[in-house]
Amino acid sequence: MQKKINAKKFLILILLIGLMLRFAPVYLFDTQISYDAPYHQRIAEKVFETKSIPKIDESLGGRANIYPPLYSVFQNIIHYTTGFNFFFLGMILLPFISLLTVLTVFVFVRKYSGERKALIAAFLTAVSSSLIAYAFDSPENFVFFFLPIIILFFNEKKSKLGALIYSAGLMWNYLIIIASFVPLIFYLRKKIKELVYVVSGLILVVIYYFVFHGESFFYSHDINLAIDFISLSFKPAFFISVLITYVLIIPLIYFIYKNGIEKKVNYWKYFIFVSLIALTTIFLTPFLRVWEQIKFLSLSSIIVISSIKLFDKKMKIYTGIYALVLLCSAVFMSFQGFYPSTQKQDFYSMEFLEEFTEKGSILAEPSFSEHIRNSTELDKRVLTSLYFENAGKNSFLKESLTYLTFQEIENEKEFFEKTNLEFIVFNFEDKAVRNTEKIASQNYFDKIYSIKYRKNCLIKNSVSFACGLNETEILKYNENKQ
């Protein structure tokens, strides 16, 4: 007979561990973490100013604002309630919602596998390095939080409520709904009524978007541009992450078939298979955004691990190894290897640009550009944006990102002239990920600004680009030298 455990105390301890791992980077860097946060800050501020969801994002020549609106609305609600500014909310809201996913996973697993396994699931969720890595800049964290409860509702004959919350997920983030919908079809394939609820809800949300955005919903998209730029940025450690994911997930598939799984957890089994197939497309194309599949595999595998029927000795050893890998990588990432795309020191360069000149376009990595928009009055002079799937009619986004990505472009001088490009800004991440020396070595660029700073980490100059001696610099184009 198993000894009764104090689940409440263990759960509180697990939440504290999850809190520490998610907020350590925020505390250490004292800025918004990762890439999309400044974009969401800018849109939330626009909602605050206009008291409405903008149909057009005025940057880069004007682009249709097709991003789901609920996160911007949520930020405004919290802003009104607490008085916290949007920069600070961009630092803390999403990691906090990511932390709450520990609770919904616990509730789901406890329902079907008991309290002990629920604590295992909660711990694995708290220390999942993949879920932590994506905890800072995407509203998909809200869908991660809701998804275990949505499946619980479908299991417990509350299908209308489950379908309502799931359909609303499209108002938070498109990608997680698209990725989670295929396994949901497999799971509900014999429950036609429930499937009709889900499809009907999704159709209604799509109609809402079409009514409010009309043809602009399909305006000027270039999804390949986004994928190419992101995949290059993730390249240094990405294949290692994929390899580790395979090593962790493939044994789990063996245990699913050998030891069985609780029937009402089958949705997460389907999610594993769909995401693993999508992950495998890394060898063919980055189009399925294979880096996103790792976090989907993380959430689904954690629930499946904790719901295996026969938890024999081999399964316990596997779970221990799985937990150890997650914990070690999470600790290393949070305290050493995790980095924001833009650090506090970069903001000094933005102030310099604002004071230095009143003319000329500015080229910087998209996340850096969004911070420039939020912190200065240079909005109309910045050539790139994080909203790079949707280039405006009069923007030069494609050419700009091509130049940043490959450090060369056809008819370079013509590109400089038509964009009125005068300044290029590089920081530590550009130098680590992109071959910026290729641009800096050209004699028609003059370095007009440089700030060097040291960011000490536990292990210097190892995985993190932010460790050691870093530099932010501004180059000025001198057409007379070209």
C-alpha positions as a printed NumPy array, in Angstrom:
array([[  0.   ,   0.   ,   0.   ],
       [  1.426,   3.352,  -1.029],
       [  2.056,   5.908,   1.7  ],
       [ -0.16 ,   8.989,   1.42 ],
       [  1.777,  12.074,   0.367],
       [  1.159,  15.736,   1.062],
       [  0.456,  16.729,  -2.535],
       [ -0.223,  20.366,  -1.678],
       [  3.261,  20.932,  -0.23 ],
       [  4.943,  19.175,  -3.151],
       [  2.899,  21.191,  -5.643],
       [  3.851,  24.479,  -3.958],
       [  7.536,  23.465,  -4.094],
       [  7.194,  22.547,  -7.785],
       [  5.553,  25.911,  -8.525],
       [  8.413,  27.715,  -6.77 ],
       [ 10.948,  25.805,  -8.895],
       [  9.005,  26.697, -12.048],
       [  8.784,  30.317, -10.932],
       [ 12.533,  30.534, -10.317],
       [ 13.431,  29.036, -13.702],
       [ 11.038,  31.3  , -15.626],
       [ 11.862,  34.54 , -13.871],
       [ 15.62 ,  34.103, -13.474],
       [ 16.32 ,  35.46 , -17.001],
       [ 13.937,  38.381, -16.419],
       [ 15.737,  39.224, -13.172],
       [ 19.25 ,  38.73 , -14.555],
       [ 18.753,  40.776, -17.736],
       [ 16.105,  43.217, -16.44 ],
       [ 14.526,  43.534, -19.872],
       [ 11.993,  41.838, -22.121],
       [ 13.207,  38.38 , -23.062],
       [ 13.271,  36.906, -26.554],
       [ 11.97 ,  38.247, -29.846],
       [  8.263,  39.075, -30.11 ],
       [  7.812,  40.864, -26.786],
       [  8.534,  44.421, -28.074],
       [  6.123,  43.923, -30.989],
       [  3.319,  42.921, -28.623],
       [  4.176,  45.892, -26.42 ],
       [  3.822,  48.26 , -29.372],
       [  0.423,  46.887, -30.44 ],
       [ -0.859,  46.908, -26.834],
       [  0.159,  50.562, -26.52 ],
       [ -1.68 ,  51.308, -29.768],
       [ -4.806,  49.641, -28.348],
       [ -4.432,  51.787, -25.229],
       [ -4.136,  54.984, -27.296],
       [ -7.013,  54.299, -29.694],
       [ -9.253,  52.163, -27.445],
       [ -9.64 ,  49.728, -30.337],
       [ -7.776,  46.94 , -32.134],
       [ -5.864,  48.577, -35.02 ],
       [ -6.825,  47.181, -38.421],
       [ -3.68 ,  48.658, -39.935],
       [ -0.234,  48.612, -38.374],
       [  1.187,  51.926, -39.535],
       [  4.841,  50.865, -39.572],
       [  6.657,  49.87 , -42.77 ],
       [  4.276,  51.584, -45.153],
       [  1.144,  50.217, -43.474],
       [  0.33 ,  46.543, -43.029],
       [ -2.85 ,  44.687, -42.203],
       [ -2.821,  43.888, -38.489],
       [ -3.929,  40.264, -38.6  ],
       [ -2.343,  39.118, -35.335],
       [ -4.887,  37.717, -32.818],
       [ -6.114,  40.51 , -30.522],
       [ -6.703,  38.885, -27.118],
       [ -3.171,  39.277, -25.766],
       [ -3.218,  43.003, -26.537],
       [ -6.61 ,  43.287, -24.826],
       [ -5.358,  41.257, -21.854],
       [ -2.306,  43.498, -21.447],
       [ -4.586,  46.525, -21.402],
       [ -6.832,  44.971, -18.755],
       [ -3.808,  44.269, -16.536],
       [ -2.452,  47.764, -17.25 ],
       [ -5.726,  49.377, -16.156],
       [ -5.939,  47.11 , -13.105],
       [ -2.358,  47.417, -11.824],
       [ -0.927,  50.553, -13.431],
       [  2.131,  48.59 , -14.612],
       [  3.594,  49.948, -17.855],
       [  3.556,  47.831, -21.01 ],
       [  7.322,  47.269, -21.048],
       [  7.143,  45.661, -17.603],
       [  4.058,  43.634, -18.534],
       [  5.965,  42.342, -21.561],
       [  8.583,  41.026, -19.151],
       [  6.353,  39.183, -16.686],
       [  2.923,  38.251, -18.064],
       [  3.756,  35.372, -20.376],
       [  6.249,  33.589, -18.087],
       [  3.605,  33.796, -15.353],
       [  0.97 ,  32.242, -17.624],
       [  3.52 ,  29.587, -18.578],
       [  3.923,  28.817, -14.887],
       [  0.161,  28.351, -14.493],
       [  0.315,  25.556, -17.086],
       [  1.896,  23.49 , -14.294],
       [ -1.476,  23.63 , -12.522],
       [ -3.659,  22.668, -15.477],
       [ -1.371,  19.745, -16.338],
       [ -1.547,  18.649, -12.684],
       [ -5.369,  18.789, -12.684],
       [ -5.63 ,  16.829, -15.939],
       [ -3.233,  14.031, -14.978],
       [ -4.639,  13.734, -11.44 ],
       [ -8.096,  13.126, -12.929],
       [ -6.995,  10.042, -14.868],
       [ -3.777,   8.793, -13.264],
       [ -3.861,   9.864,  -9.638],
       [ -2.063,  12.38 ,  -7.445],
       [  1.441,  10.892,  -7.534],
       [  1.651,  10.845, -11.306],
       [  0.084,  14.311, -11.4  ],
       [  2.988,  15.584,  -9.294],
       [  5.434,  13.969, -11.742],
       [  3.665,  15.746, -14.615],
       [  3.665,  19.051, -12.727],
       [  7.393,  18.782, -12.013],
       [  8.269,  17.921, -15.614],
       [  6.179,  20.879, -16.826],
       [  7.861,  23.194, -14.333],
       [ 11.37 ,  22.234, -15.479],
       [ 10.715,  21.695, -19.188],
       [ 13.471,  23.676, -20.888],
       [ 11.452,  23.85 , -24.112],
       [  8.37 ,  25.305, -22.421],
       [ 10.587,  27.748, -20.523],
       [ 12.411,  28.848, -23.677],
       [  9.107,  29.825, -25.287],
       [  7.589,  31.284, -22.117],
       [  8.522,  34.904, -22.788],
       [  7.185,  36.263, -26.058],
       [  4.214,  34.362, -27.515],
       [  0.529,  34.348, -26.471],
       [  0.481,  30.635, -27.319],
       [  1.283,  30.264, -23.609],
       [ -2.386,  30.987, -22.943],
       [ -3.387,  28.07 , -25.179],
       [ -0.842,  25.799, -23.468],
       [ -2.512,  26.806, -20.195],
       [ -6.05 ,  26.091, -21.461],
       [ -5.41 ,  22.961, -23.558],
       [ -5.316,  20.333, -20.746],
       [ -8.598,  21.711, -19.397],
       [-10.137,  21.763, -22.888],
       [ -9.37 ,  18.042, -23.35 ],
       [-10.692,  17.412, -19.838],
       [-13.982,  19.084, -20.836],
       [-14.257,  16.888, -23.943],
       [-13.64 ,  13.8  , -21.824],
       [-16.203,  14.786, -19.2  ],
       [-19.04 ,  15.533, -21.633],
       [-18.694,  19.304, -21.499],
       [-18.005,  19.504, -25.215],
       [-19.681,  22.849, -25.877],
       [-17.546,  24.542, -23.233],
       [-14.421,  22.786, -24.52 ],
       [-15.173,  23.802, -28.106],
       [-15.864,  27.411, -27.043],
       [-12.542,  27.791, -25.205],
       [-10.622,  25.97 , -27.933],
       [-12.091,  28.134, -30.71 ],
       [-11.208,  31.226, -28.708],
       [ -7.621,  30.006, -28.893],
       [ -7.482,  31.425, -32.414],
       [ -7.864,  34.826, -30.774],
       [ -4.646,  34.173, -28.811],
       [ -2.373,  32.421, -31.308],
       [ -2.893,  30.792, -34.72 ],
       [ -0.002,  28.357, -34.707],
       [ -0.807,  26.34 , -31.594],
       [ -4.414,  25.922, -32.759],
       [ -3.307,  24.737, -36.206],
       [ -0.785,  22.339, -34.645],
       [ -3.23 ,  20.979, -32.042],
       [ -6.228,  20.668, -34.384],
       [ -4.997,  17.635, -36.366],
       [ -4.539,  15.475, -33.24 ],
       [ -7.938,  16.716, -32.043],
       [ -9.534,  15.408, -35.255],
       [ -7.975,  11.985, -34.597],
       [ -9.145,  12.069, -30.996],
       [-12.745,  13.09 , -31.78 ],
       [-13.09 ,  11.133, -35.025],
       [-15.763,   8.886, -33.484],
       [-17.461,  11.735, -31.627],
       [-19.12 ,  13.573, -34.488],
       [-21.139,  15.928, -32.279],
       [-18.065,  17.157, -30.413],
       [-16.147,  17.56 , -33.681],
       [-19.004,  19.609, -35.14 ],
       [-18.849,  21.921, -32.103],
       [-15.119,  22.473, -32.61 ],
       [-15.285,  23.042, -36.359],
       [-18.292,  25.355, -36.006],
       [-16.497,  27.428, -33.382],
       [-13.373,  27.747, -35.498],
       [-15.419,  28.732, -38.556],
       [-17.176,  31.459, -36.555],
       [-13.828,  32.888, -35.443],
       [-12.517,  32.832, -39.025],
       [-15.692,  34.639, -40.171],
       [-15.096,  37.225, -37.455],
       [-11.618,  37.872, -38.85 ],
       [-12.901,  38.12 , -42.394],
       [-15.651,  40.566, -41.407],
       [-13.269,  42.845, -39.52 ],
       [-10.303,  42.558, -41.875],
       [-11.85 ,  41.599, -45.214],
       [ -9.357,  41.142, -48.008],
       [ -6.582,  42.668, -45.902],
       [ -6.365,  39.349, -44.043],
       [ -4.567,  37.967, -47.099],
       [ -2.651,  41.135, -47.847],
       [  1.002,  41.053, -48.873],
       [  2.076,  37.9  , -47.02 ],
       [  5.489,  36.325, -47.419],
       [  5.669,  33.422, -44.977],
       [  8.895,  32.11 , -46.523],
       [ 10.658,  35.348, -45.633],
       [  9.829,  34.857, -41.96 ],
       [ 10.831,  31.204, -41.926],
       [ 14.166,  31.829, -43.635],
       [ 15.134,  34.565, -41.211],
       [ 14.039,  32.678, -38.074],
       [ 15.62 ,  29.394, -39.109],
       [ 18.957,  31.13 , -39.665],
       [ 18.764,  32.739, -36.209],
       [ 18.081,  29.391, -34.536],
       [ 20.677,  27.492, -36.528],
       [ 23.613,  27.296, -34.044],
       [ 21.987,  24.996, -31.481],
       [ 18.902,  23.836, -33.325],
       [ 20.08 ,  20.49 , -34.7  ],
       [ 21.379,  19.549, -31.249],
       [ 17.936,  20.308, -29.798],
       [ 16.261,  18.171, -32.467],
       [ 18.64 ,  15.266, -31.795],
       [ 17.987,  15.411, -28.03 ],
       [ 14.241,  15.505, -28.713],
       [ 14.436,  12.333, -30.813],
       [ 16.49 ,  10.573, -28.14 ],
       [ 13.876,  11.442, -25.49 ],
       [ 10.689,  10.851, -27.47 ],
       [ 11.401,   7.624, -29.396],
       [ 11.717,   5.459, -26.212],
       [  8.406,   6.929, -25.041],
       [  6.672,   5.608, -28.172],
       [  7.975,   2.147, -27.213],
       [  6.496,   2.471, -23.707],
       [  3.154,   3.676, -25.097],
       [  2.714,   0.445, -27.054],
       [  4.308,  -1.891, -24.506],
       [  2.799,  -0.551, -21.283],
       [ -0.419,   1.074, -22.515],
       [ -1.862,   4.509, -21.81 ],
       [ -5.032,   5.76 , -20.196],
       [ -7.68 ,   5.975, -22.935],
       [ -8.766,   9.518, -22.055],
       [ -5.18 ,  10.695, -22.554],
       [ -5.03 ,   9.471, -26.168],
       [ -5.269,  13.032, -27.504],
       [ -1.741,  13.707, -26.246],
       [ -0.492,  10.498, -27.868],
       [ -1.788,  11.722, -31.222],
       [ -0.205,  15.119, -30.574],
       [  3.184,  13.405, -30.077],
       [  2.945,  11.532, -33.38 ],
       [  1.817,  14.554, -35.404],
       [  4.545,  16.798, -33.961],
       [  7.219,  14.131, -34.396],
       [  6.306,  13.799, -38.081],
       [  6.397,  17.596, -38.434],
       [  9.765,  17.689, -36.654],
       [ 11.171,  15.211, -39.152],
       [ 10.545,  17.687, -41.98 ],
       [ 13.667,  19.509, -40.763],
       [ 15.538,  17.351, -43.279],
       [ 13.365,  18.669, -46.116],
       [ 12.155,  22.174, -45.313],
       [ 11.762,  24.587, -42.393],
       [  8.234,  25.447, -43.614],
       [  6.485,  23.6  , -40.756],
       [  8.47 ,  25.72 , -38.297],
       [ 10.117,  22.635, -36.854],
       [ 11.593,  24.568, -33.924],
       [  8.005,  25.045, -32.697],
       [  7.37 ,  21.287, -32.694],
       [  9.838,  20.752, -29.845],
       [  7.647,  22.605, -27.34 ],
       [  4.523,  20.79 , -28.591],
       [  6.332,  17.498, -28.074],
       [  7.394,  18.618, -24.624],
       [  3.868,  19.343, -23.367],
       [  2.276,  16.263, -24.918],
       [  5.038,  13.847, -23.882],
       [  4.967,  15.057, -20.271],
       [  1.271,  14.211, -19.949],
       [  1.734,  10.855, -21.708],
       [  4.723,   9.891, -19.522],
       [  2.615,  10.528, -16.435],
       [ -0.315,   8.52 , -17.811],
       [  1.411,   5.261, -18.798],
       [ -0.597,   2.427, -17.232],
       [  2.241,   0.097, -16.222],
       [  4.894,   2.186, -14.498],
       [  7.474,  -0.591, -14.304],
       [ 11.197,  -0.376, -13.501],
       [ 12.217,   0.505, -17.066],
       [  9.563,   3.22 , -17.21 ],
       [ 10.796,   4.693, -13.922],
       [ 14.404,   4.765, -15.179],
       [ 13.297,   6.423, -18.419],
       [ 11.254,   9.032, -16.518],
       [ 14.212,   9.751, -14.247],
       [ 16.517,  10.319, -17.235],
       [ 13.872,  12.458, -18.95 ],
       [ 13.444,  14.597, -15.822],
       [ 17.218,  14.935, -15.317],
       [ 17.759,  16.115, -18.913],
       [ 14.946,  18.667, -18.6  ],
       [ 16.116,  19.94 , -15.218],
       [ 19.805,  20.284, -16.143],
       [ 19.077,  22.021, -19.445],
       [ 16.499,  24.301, -17.786],
       [ 18.907,  25.372, -15.024],
       [ 21.709,  25.958, -17.513],
       [ 19.431,  27.854, -19.879],
       [ 17.815,  30.051, -17.222],
       [ 21.027,  30.975, -15.408],
       [ 23.572,  30.727, -18.19 ],
       [ 22.518,  30.032, -21.748],
       [ 19.254,  31.884, -22.156],
       [ 19.518,  35.379, -23.567],
       [ 17.298,  38.25 , -24.7  ],
       [ 17.713,  39.355, -28.314],
       [ 18.3  ,  42.883, -27.04 ],
       [ 19.971,  43.877, -23.773],
       [ 19.726,  47.004, -21.645],
       [ 22.997,  48.354, -23.033],
       [ 21.482,  48.381, -26.527],
       [ 19.035,  51.083, -25.491],
       [ 21.907,  53.586, -25.202],
       [ 22.567,  53.124, -28.923],
       [ 18.903,  53.91 , -29.627],
       [ 19.188,  57.164, -27.686],
       [ 22.353,  58.012, -29.616],
       [ 20.613,  57.459, -32.967],
       [ 17.705,  59.663, -31.969],
       [ 20.01 ,  62.533, -31.028],
       [ 22.612,  62.089, -33.756],
       [ 20.626,  62.846, -36.908],
       [ 17.212,  63.736, -38.249],
       [ 17.387,  61.834, -41.519],
       [ 18.345,  58.498, -43.043],
       [ 16.872,  54.997, -42.673],
       [ 18.013,  52.555, -40.001],
       [ 18.61 ,  48.838, -40.519],
       [ 18.595,  46.536, -37.483],
       [ 17.514,  43.015, -36.564],
       [ 13.66 ,  42.954, -36.333],
       [ 13.419,  42.627, -32.553],
       [ 15.976,  45.425, -32.108],
       [ 13.918,  47.507, -34.571],
       [ 10.761,  47.016, -32.53 ],
       [ 12.552,  48.245, -29.416],
       [ 13.66 ,  51.318, -31.398],
       [ 10.014,  51.939, -32.306],
       [  8.894,  51.629, -28.694],
       [ 11.701,  53.691, -27.148],
       [ 12.254,  56.524, -29.641],
       [ 10.56 ,  58.677, -32.274],
       [ 12.404,  56.909, -35.088],
       [  9.523,  54.652, -36.148],
       [  9.217,  55.802, -39.76 ],
       [ 12.954,  55.432, -40.37 ],
       [ 13.31 ,  51.782, -39.313],
       [ 13.409,  49.298, -42.206],
       [ 12.553,  46.01 , -40.475],
       [  9.844,  44.697, -38.202],
       [  8.913,  41.538, -36.338],
       [  5.722,  41.41 , -38.387],
       [  7.708,  40.171, -41.347],
       [  5.101,  37.76 , -42.706],
       [  3.104,  40.812, -43.742],
       [  5.177,  43.414, -45.542],
       [  3.468,  46.72 , -46.291],
       [  2.964,  47.994, -49.824],
       [  5.679,  50.622, -49.593],
       [  8.187,  48.792, -47.42 ],
       [ 11.566,  47.318, -48.295],
       [ 11.264,  44.562, -45.711],
       [ 12.215,  41.672, -47.977],
       [ 15.376,  43.362, -49.265],
       [ 16.314,  44.509, -45.761],
       [ 15.972,  41.068, -44.197],
       [ 17.822,  39.496, -47.11 ],
       [ 20.719,  41.878, -46.551],
       [ 20.75 ,  41.212, -42.798],
       [ 20.538,  37.459, -43.32 ],
       [ 23.138,  36.982, -46.058],
       [ 25.124,  40.271, -45.761],
       [ 24.834,  40.823, -49.474],
       [ 22.204,  41.751, -52.015],
       [ 21.998,  42.334, -55.745],
       [ 22.57 ,  45.955, -56.728],
       [ 23.689,  46.895, -53.239],
       [ 24.199,  50.565, -54.031],
       [ 20.736,  50.791, -55.543],
       [ 19.308,  49.17 , -52.398],
       [ 21.002,  51.798, -50.226],
       [ 19.737,  54.621, -52.405],
       [ 16.105,  53.559, -52.731],
       [ 15.784,  52.796, -49.013],
       [ 17.759,  55.912, -48.05 ],
       [ 19.734,  53.6  , -45.773],
       [ 22.234,  55.475, -43.652],
       [ 22.7  ,  53.474, -40.434],
       [ 23.148,  49.783, -39.587],
       [ 22.975,  48.697, -35.949],
       [ 24.53 ,  45.445, -34.687],
       [ 24.512,  43.944, -31.215],
       [ 25.916,  40.809, -29.561],
       [ 23.362,  38.475, -31.132],
       [ 23.985,  39.71 , -34.672],
       [ 27.696,  39.068, -34.272],
       [ 27.166,  35.583, -32.863],
       [ 24.52 ,  34.396, -35.34 ],
       [ 25.197,  36.391, -38.506],
       [ 28.445,  37.167, -40.274],
       [ 28.295,  40.875, -39.525],
       [ 32.052,  41.275, -39.999],
       [ 31.373,  40.943, -43.709],
       [ 29.423,  44.213, -43.651],
       [ 31.628,  45.973, -41.108],
       [ 34.74 ,  45.281, -43.183],
       [ 33.413,  47.25 , -46.16 ],
       [ 35.286,  50.546, -46.489],
       [ 32.082,  52.459, -47.257],
       [ 30.856,  52.031, -43.668],
       [ 32.172,  54.233, -40.859],
       [ 31.768,  53.106, -37.253],
       [ 30.223,  56.079, -35.439],
       [ 29.175,  54.402, -32.185],
       [ 30.372,  51.499, -30.083],
       [ 29.646,  50.397, -26.54 ],
       [ 31.452,  47.417, -25.078],
       [ 30.192,  45.735, -21.938],
       [ 30.802,  42.525, -20.054],
       [ 27.996,  40.169, -19.139],
       [ 29.234,  37.62 , -16.65 ],
       [ 27.64 ,  34.183, -16.64 ],
       [ 28.378,  31.063, -14.641],
       [ 30.437,  29.647, -17.514],
       [ 31.904,  32.414, -19.656],
       [ 31.752,  32.326, -23.444],
       [ 30.056,  28.962, -23.617],
       [ 26.545,  28.418, -24.983],
       [ 25.154,  31.852, -24.329],
       [ 25.959,  34.556, -26.877],
       [ 25.393,  37.125, -24.133],
       [ 28.308,  36.022, -21.931],
       [ 31.74 ,  37.609, -21.95 ],
       [ 32.661,  40.86 , -23.674],
       [ 29.836,  42.136, -25.89 ],
       [ 29.527,  45.106, -28.193],
       [ 26.768,  47.183, -29.731],
       [ 27.832,  49.294, -32.682],
       [ 26.369,  51.645, -35.275],
       [ 27.759,  51.853, -38.81 ],
       [ 27.119,  54.866, -41.042],
       [ 26.967,  54.419, -44.811],
       [ 29.309,  56.729, -46.72 ],
       [ 28.246,  56.73 , -50.361],
       [ 31.341,  58.696, -51.385],
       [ 33.495,  55.691, -50.537],
       [ 31.531,  53.118, -52.509]])
